[in-house]
Short mmCIF file of N, CA and C in Angstrom, two decimals:
data_model
loop_
_atom_site.label_atom_id
_atom_site.label_comp_id
_atom_site.label_asym_id
_atom_site.label_seq_id
_atom_site.Cartn_x
_atom_site.Cartn_y
_atom_site.Cartn_z
N MET A 25 0.84 -1.18 0.00
CA MET A 25 0.00 0.00 0.00
C MET A 25 0.88 1.24 0.00
N LYS A 26 0.58 2.14 -0.89
CA LYS A 26 1.44 3.31 -1.05
C LYS A 26 0.78 4.59 -0.54
N ALA A 27 -0.02 4.47 0.48
CA ALA A 27 -0.68 5.65 1.02
C ALA A 27 0.21 6.28 2.08
N ASN A 28 0.70 7.47 1.80
CA ASN A 28 1.59 8.14 2.74
C ASN A 28 0.93 9.26 3.50
N ARG A 29 -0.17 9.80 2.96
CA ARG A 29 -0.83 10.93 3.61
C ARG A 29 -2.30 10.60 3.83
N VAL A 30 -2.70 10.59 5.08
CA VAL A 30 -4.06 10.21 5.43
C VAL A 30 -4.73 11.32 6.24
N LEU A 31 -5.98 11.57 5.92
CA LEU A 31 -6.80 12.49 6.71
C LEU A 31 -7.72 11.67 7.60
N VAL A 32 -7.69 11.93 8.90
CA VAL A 32 -8.57 11.24 9.85
C VAL A 32 -9.55 12.27 10.39
N LEU A 33 -10.83 12.05 10.11
CA LEU A 33 -11.90 12.90 10.64
C LEU A 33 -12.56 12.14 11.78
N GLU A 34 -12.30 12.57 13.00
CA GLU A 34 -12.77 11.84 14.19
C GLU A 34 -12.97 12.83 15.31
N ASP A 35 -14.16 12.84 15.92
CA ASP A 35 -14.43 13.83 16.97
C ASP A 35 -13.96 13.39 18.35
N SER A 36 -13.53 12.14 18.49
CA SER A 36 -12.99 11.68 19.77
C SER A 36 -11.46 11.66 19.67
N LEU A 37 -10.80 12.49 20.47
CA LEU A 37 -9.35 12.58 20.40
C LEU A 37 -8.69 11.25 20.72
N ILE A 38 -9.23 10.51 21.68
CA ILE A 38 -8.64 9.22 22.05
C ILE A 38 -8.69 8.25 20.87
N ILE A 39 -9.83 8.18 20.21
CA ILE A 39 -9.96 7.28 19.06
C ILE A 39 -9.06 7.74 17.91
N ALA A 40 -8.98 9.05 17.71
CA ALA A 40 -8.12 9.60 16.66
C ALA A 40 -6.66 9.23 16.92
N MET A 41 -6.24 9.30 18.18
CA MET A 41 -4.86 8.97 18.51
C MET A 41 -4.60 7.47 18.34
N GLU A 42 -5.58 6.64 18.70
CA GLU A 42 -5.45 5.19 18.47
C GLU A 42 -5.34 4.90 16.98
N ALA A 43 -6.18 5.56 16.19
CA ALA A 43 -6.15 5.37 14.74
C ALA A 43 -4.78 5.78 14.20
N GLU A 44 -4.25 6.88 14.70
CA GLU A 44 -2.94 7.35 14.26
C GLU A 44 -1.87 6.30 14.54
N ASP A 45 -1.88 5.73 15.75
CA ASP A 45 -0.90 4.69 16.11
C ASP A 45 -1.00 3.50 15.17
N ILE A 46 -2.22 3.05 14.91
CA ILE A 46 -2.43 1.88 14.06
C ILE A 46 -2.03 2.18 12.62
N LEU A 47 -2.36 3.37 12.13
CA LEU A 47 -1.96 3.75 10.77
C LEU A 47 -0.43 3.76 10.66
N ARG A 48 0.25 4.23 11.69
CA ARG A 48 1.72 4.21 11.66
C ARG A 48 2.23 2.76 11.61
N GLN A 49 1.57 1.87 12.36
CA GLN A 49 1.99 0.46 12.37
C GLN A 49 1.87 -0.17 10.99
N VAL A 50 0.89 0.29 10.20
CA VAL A 50 0.72 -0.30 8.87
C VAL A 50 1.47 0.49 7.79
N GLY A 51 2.27 1.48 8.21
CA GLY A 51 3.18 2.12 7.29
C GLY A 51 2.81 3.49 6.75
N VAL A 52 1.76 4.10 7.30
CA VAL A 52 1.39 5.44 6.85
C VAL A 52 2.33 6.46 7.50
N GLU A 53 2.82 7.41 6.71
CA GLU A 53 3.81 8.34 7.22
C GLU A 53 3.20 9.62 7.79
N THR A 54 2.26 10.22 7.07
CA THR A 54 1.72 11.51 7.49
C THR A 54 0.23 11.39 7.75
N ILE A 55 -0.18 11.76 8.95
CA ILE A 55 -1.58 11.62 9.35
C ILE A 55 -2.09 12.97 9.83
N GLY A 56 -3.10 13.48 9.14
CA GLY A 56 -3.72 14.72 9.55
C GLY A 56 -5.00 14.41 10.30
N ILE A 57 -5.09 14.89 11.54
CA ILE A 57 -6.29 14.61 12.35
C ILE A 57 -7.11 15.89 12.46
N VAL A 58 -8.38 15.78 12.10
CA VAL A 58 -9.32 16.88 12.25
C VAL A 58 -10.55 16.36 12.99
N SER A 59 -11.23 17.27 13.69
CA SER A 59 -12.36 16.81 14.51
C SER A 59 -13.70 17.39 14.07
N SER A 60 -13.69 18.21 13.00
CA SER A 60 -14.95 18.79 12.54
C SER A 60 -14.99 18.80 11.02
N LEU A 61 -16.19 18.92 10.48
CA LEU A 61 -16.34 18.99 9.03
C LEU A 61 -15.65 20.23 8.47
N GLU A 62 -15.70 21.33 9.21
CA GLU A 62 -15.06 22.57 8.76
C GLU A 62 -13.56 22.37 8.63
N GLN A 63 -12.95 21.77 9.64
CA GLN A 63 -11.50 21.52 9.60
C GLN A 63 -11.17 20.56 8.45
N ALA A 64 -12.03 19.57 8.24
CA ALA A 64 -11.79 18.59 7.18
C ALA A 64 -11.83 19.26 5.81
N MET A 65 -12.81 20.14 5.60
CA MET A 65 -12.91 20.86 4.32
C MET A 65 -11.67 21.73 4.10
N GLU A 66 -11.25 22.43 5.14
CA GLU A 66 -10.05 23.27 5.04
C GLU A 66 -8.83 22.42 4.68
N ALA A 67 -8.71 21.27 5.32
CA ALA A 67 -7.56 20.40 5.07
C ALA A 67 -7.51 19.96 3.62
N THR A 68 -8.66 19.63 3.04
CA THR A 68 -8.65 19.15 1.65
C THR A 68 -8.41 20.29 0.67
N LYS A 69 -8.63 21.53 1.12
CA LYS A 69 -8.33 22.67 0.24
C LYS A 69 -6.83 22.95 0.22
N SER A 70 -6.16 22.73 1.34
CA SER A 70 -4.76 23.13 1.44
C SER A 70 -3.76 21.98 1.27
N GLU A 71 -4.24 20.74 1.36
CA GLU A 71 -3.32 19.61 1.27
C GLU A 71 -3.91 18.52 0.40
N THR A 72 -3.04 17.59 -0.02
CA THR A 72 -3.53 16.41 -0.75
C THR A 72 -3.40 15.20 0.15
N PHE A 73 -4.30 14.26 0.00
CA PHE A 73 -4.30 13.05 0.82
C PHE A 73 -4.47 11.83 -0.08
N ASP A 74 -3.84 10.73 0.33
CA ASP A 74 -3.99 9.47 -0.42
C ASP A 74 -5.32 8.80 -0.08
N PHE A 75 -5.77 8.97 1.15
CA PHE A 75 -7.11 8.52 1.52
C PHE A 75 -7.54 9.17 2.82
N ALA A 76 -8.80 8.97 3.16
CA ALA A 76 -9.35 9.55 4.39
C ALA A 76 -10.14 8.50 5.16
N LEU A 77 -10.08 8.61 6.47
CA LEU A 77 -10.89 7.80 7.38
C LEU A 77 -11.91 8.74 8.00
N LEU A 78 -13.19 8.42 7.84
CA LEU A 78 -14.24 9.32 8.32
C LEU A 78 -15.08 8.66 9.40
N ASP A 79 -15.08 9.25 10.57
CA ASP A 79 -16.03 8.84 11.60
C ASP A 79 -17.42 9.20 11.07
N VAL A 80 -18.34 8.26 11.11
CA VAL A 80 -19.67 8.51 10.55
C VAL A 80 -20.42 9.57 11.36
N ASN A 81 -20.45 9.37 12.67
CA ASN A 81 -21.26 10.22 13.53
C ASN A 81 -20.37 11.21 14.27
N LEU A 82 -20.50 12.48 13.92
CA LEU A 82 -19.67 13.52 14.54
C LEU A 82 -20.52 14.34 15.51
N GLY A 83 -21.23 13.67 16.38
CA GLY A 83 -22.07 14.37 17.34
C GLY A 83 -23.32 14.93 16.69
N GLU A 84 -23.28 16.22 16.35
CA GLU A 84 -24.45 16.88 15.77
C GLU A 84 -24.69 16.52 14.30
N VAL A 85 -23.63 16.12 13.61
CA VAL A 85 -23.74 15.91 12.16
C VAL A 85 -23.14 14.56 11.76
N MET A 86 -23.50 14.11 10.56
CA MET A 86 -22.92 12.91 9.99
C MET A 86 -21.91 13.34 8.93
N SER A 87 -20.99 12.46 8.59
CA SER A 87 -19.92 12.83 7.64
C SER A 87 -20.27 12.50 6.19
N PHE A 88 -21.53 12.17 5.89
CA PHE A 88 -21.90 11.72 4.54
C PHE A 88 -21.66 12.79 3.47
N ASP A 89 -22.01 14.05 3.75
CA ASP A 89 -21.81 15.09 2.73
C ASP A 89 -20.32 15.30 2.46
N PHE A 90 -19.50 15.22 3.51
CA PHE A 90 -18.06 15.35 3.30
C PHE A 90 -17.53 14.17 2.49
N ALA A 91 -18.09 12.99 2.74
CA ALA A 91 -17.70 11.80 1.95
C ALA A 91 -17.97 12.05 0.47
N ARG A 92 -19.12 12.64 0.17
CA ARG A 92 -19.45 12.93 -1.24
C ARG A 92 -18.48 13.97 -1.81
N HIS A 93 -18.06 14.93 -0.97
CA HIS A 93 -17.07 15.91 -1.40
C HIS A 93 -15.75 15.20 -1.75
N LEU A 94 -15.33 14.27 -0.90
CA LEU A 94 -14.10 13.52 -1.19
C LEU A 94 -14.22 12.76 -2.50
N ALA A 95 -15.37 12.14 -2.70
CA ALA A 95 -15.58 11.40 -3.95
C ALA A 95 -15.45 12.35 -5.15
N SER A 96 -15.97 13.56 -5.01
CA SER A 96 -15.95 14.51 -6.12
C SER A 96 -14.54 15.00 -6.45
N ILE A 97 -13.64 14.99 -5.45
CA ILE A 97 -12.26 15.41 -5.70
C ILE A 97 -11.33 14.19 -5.77
N ARG A 98 -11.91 13.02 -5.88
CA ARG A 98 -11.19 11.76 -6.11
C ARG A 98 -10.19 11.39 -5.01
N ILE A 99 -10.61 11.57 -3.77
CA ILE A 99 -9.81 11.07 -2.65
C ILE A 99 -10.54 9.84 -2.11
N PRO A 100 -9.90 8.66 -2.16
CA PRO A 100 -10.54 7.46 -1.62
C PRO A 100 -10.80 7.65 -0.12
N PHE A 101 -11.85 7.02 0.37
CA PHE A 101 -12.17 7.15 1.79
C PHE A 101 -12.92 5.92 2.27
N GLY A 102 -12.93 5.77 3.57
CA GLY A 102 -13.73 4.74 4.21
C GLY A 102 -14.32 5.31 5.48
N PHE A 103 -15.34 4.64 5.95
CA PHE A 103 -16.00 5.09 7.17
C PHE A 103 -15.49 4.31 8.38
N VAL A 104 -15.52 4.96 9.54
CA VAL A 104 -15.24 4.33 10.82
C VAL A 104 -16.49 4.52 11.66
N SER A 105 -16.97 3.42 12.25
CA SER A 105 -18.22 3.53 12.99
C SER A 105 -18.30 2.45 14.06
N GLY A 106 -19.08 2.74 15.09
CA GLY A 106 -19.39 1.73 16.09
C GLY A 106 -20.46 0.77 15.58
N TYR A 107 -21.13 1.14 14.50
CA TYR A 107 -22.15 0.27 13.91
C TYR A 107 -21.48 -0.68 12.94
N SER A 108 -21.94 -1.92 12.90
CA SER A 108 -21.20 -2.93 12.14
C SER A 108 -21.68 -3.10 10.69
N ASP A 109 -22.69 -2.36 10.27
CA ASP A 109 -23.05 -2.46 8.85
C ASP A 109 -23.50 -1.10 8.34
N THR A 110 -23.67 -1.03 7.02
CA THR A 110 -23.95 0.25 6.39
C THR A 110 -25.38 0.35 5.87
N LYS A 111 -26.27 -0.55 6.30
CA LYS A 111 -27.62 -0.56 5.72
C LYS A 111 -28.42 0.70 6.07
N ASP A 112 -28.04 1.40 7.13
CA ASP A 112 -28.74 2.64 7.48
C ASP A 112 -28.08 3.86 6.84
N PHE A 113 -27.00 3.66 6.09
CA PHE A 113 -26.32 4.77 5.43
C PHE A 113 -27.11 5.17 4.19
N PRO A 114 -26.87 6.37 3.66
CA PRO A 114 -27.50 6.75 2.39
C PRO A 114 -27.13 5.72 1.32
N GLU A 115 -28.06 5.47 0.42
CA GLU A 115 -27.88 4.40 -0.57
C GLU A 115 -26.59 4.52 -1.36
N ASP A 116 -26.22 5.76 -1.73
CA ASP A 116 -25.02 5.94 -2.56
C ASP A 116 -23.72 5.68 -1.78
N LEU A 117 -23.82 5.51 -0.46
CA LEU A 117 -22.61 5.31 0.35
C LEU A 117 -22.58 3.95 1.05
N GLN A 118 -23.50 3.06 0.70
CA GLN A 118 -23.57 1.77 1.40
C GLN A 118 -22.44 0.81 1.02
N ASN A 119 -21.78 1.05 -0.12
CA ASN A 119 -20.72 0.14 -0.54
C ASN A 119 -19.32 0.63 -0.18
N ILE A 120 -19.24 1.68 0.60
CA ILE A 120 -17.95 2.23 1.02
C ILE A 120 -17.37 1.32 2.11
N PRO A 121 -16.06 1.03 2.07
CA PRO A 121 -15.47 0.20 3.13
C PRO A 121 -15.73 0.78 4.52
N LEU A 122 -15.97 -0.12 5.47
CA LEU A 122 -16.31 0.27 6.84
C LEU A 122 -15.34 -0.39 7.81
N LEU A 123 -14.76 0.42 8.69
CA LEU A 123 -13.89 -0.07 9.76
C LEU A 123 -14.69 0.08 11.05
N VAL A 124 -14.94 -1.05 11.72
CA VAL A 124 -15.80 -1.03 12.91
C VAL A 124 -14.97 -0.81 14.16
N LYS A 125 -15.41 0.17 14.97
CA LYS A 125 -14.76 0.45 16.26
C LYS A 125 -15.18 -0.62 17.26
N PRO A 126 -14.34 -1.01 18.18
CA PRO A 126 -12.90 -0.71 18.23
C PRO A 126 -12.16 -1.57 17.22
N PHE A 127 -11.05 -1.08 16.71
CA PHE A 127 -10.30 -1.83 15.71
C PHE A 127 -8.83 -1.90 16.08
N GLY A 128 -8.16 -2.87 15.52
CA GLY A 128 -6.72 -3.04 15.74
C GLY A 128 -6.00 -3.06 14.41
N GLU A 129 -4.74 -3.47 14.46
CA GLU A 129 -3.91 -3.44 13.26
C GLU A 129 -4.43 -4.37 12.17
N SER A 130 -4.87 -5.59 12.54
CA SER A 130 -5.33 -6.52 11.50
C SER A 130 -6.61 -6.03 10.85
N ALA A 131 -7.51 -5.44 11.64
CA ALA A 131 -8.74 -4.88 11.06
C ALA A 131 -8.40 -3.72 10.13
N MET A 132 -7.41 -2.91 10.49
CA MET A 132 -6.98 -1.79 9.64
C MET A 132 -6.40 -2.33 8.33
N ARG A 133 -5.60 -3.39 8.41
CA ARG A 133 -5.03 -3.97 7.19
C ARG A 133 -6.14 -4.50 6.26
N ASP A 134 -7.13 -5.19 6.85
CA ASP A 134 -8.26 -5.70 6.05
C ASP A 134 -9.01 -4.55 5.39
N PHE A 135 -9.23 -3.49 6.16
CA PHE A 135 -9.94 -2.31 5.67
C PHE A 135 -9.18 -1.68 4.50
N LEU A 136 -7.86 -1.53 4.65
CA LEU A 136 -7.06 -0.91 3.60
C LEU A 136 -7.02 -1.79 2.34
N GLN A 137 -7.11 -3.10 2.54
CA GLN A 137 -7.16 -4.02 1.40
C GLN A 137 -8.46 -3.79 0.62
N LYS A 138 -9.55 -3.51 1.33
CA LYS A 138 -10.83 -3.20 0.66
C LYS A 138 -10.74 -1.86 -0.07
N LEU A 139 -10.04 -0.91 0.56
CA LEU A 139 -9.93 0.42 -0.03
C LEU A 139 -9.00 0.43 -1.24
N PHE A 140 -7.95 -0.40 -1.18
CA PHE A 140 -6.95 -0.45 -2.27
C PHE A 140 -6.75 -1.90 -2.73
N PRO A 141 -7.76 -2.51 -3.35
CA PRO A 141 -7.66 -3.92 -3.70
C PRO A 141 -6.50 -4.22 -4.65
N ALA A 142 -6.08 -3.26 -5.44
CA ALA A 142 -4.99 -3.50 -6.40
C ALA A 142 -3.66 -3.76 -5.70
N ASP A 143 -3.53 -3.28 -4.47
CA ASP A 143 -2.27 -3.45 -3.75
C ASP A 143 -2.19 -4.78 -3.01
N ALA A 144 -3.28 -5.51 -2.97
CA ALA A 144 -3.32 -6.75 -2.17
C ALA A 144 -2.46 -7.83 -2.80
#
């Protein structure tokens, strides 16, 4: 997997830090952590990312519209959620790879394999 720059959108600092540790274990070099949709939009305007990890539920809002923004600018992404399936997600986003919380290194590797099947 050749993803060196990752954007993590996560409103829980503890989970974001765990995700950062696990991403480093699987070889990601640069990890940008943001906790709000506004910060995430700003980050995509000023930087490029190989992929993004999006927490589905950000308290008051869901990350679905930002996911569509990423799709429009061709940044691969996957969702992170405490829910184990995507059947309640909007129809256009039900086939996006999902990483279920809590996750470890092997779950992250499986998730990245779904996100980048050509590298498997």
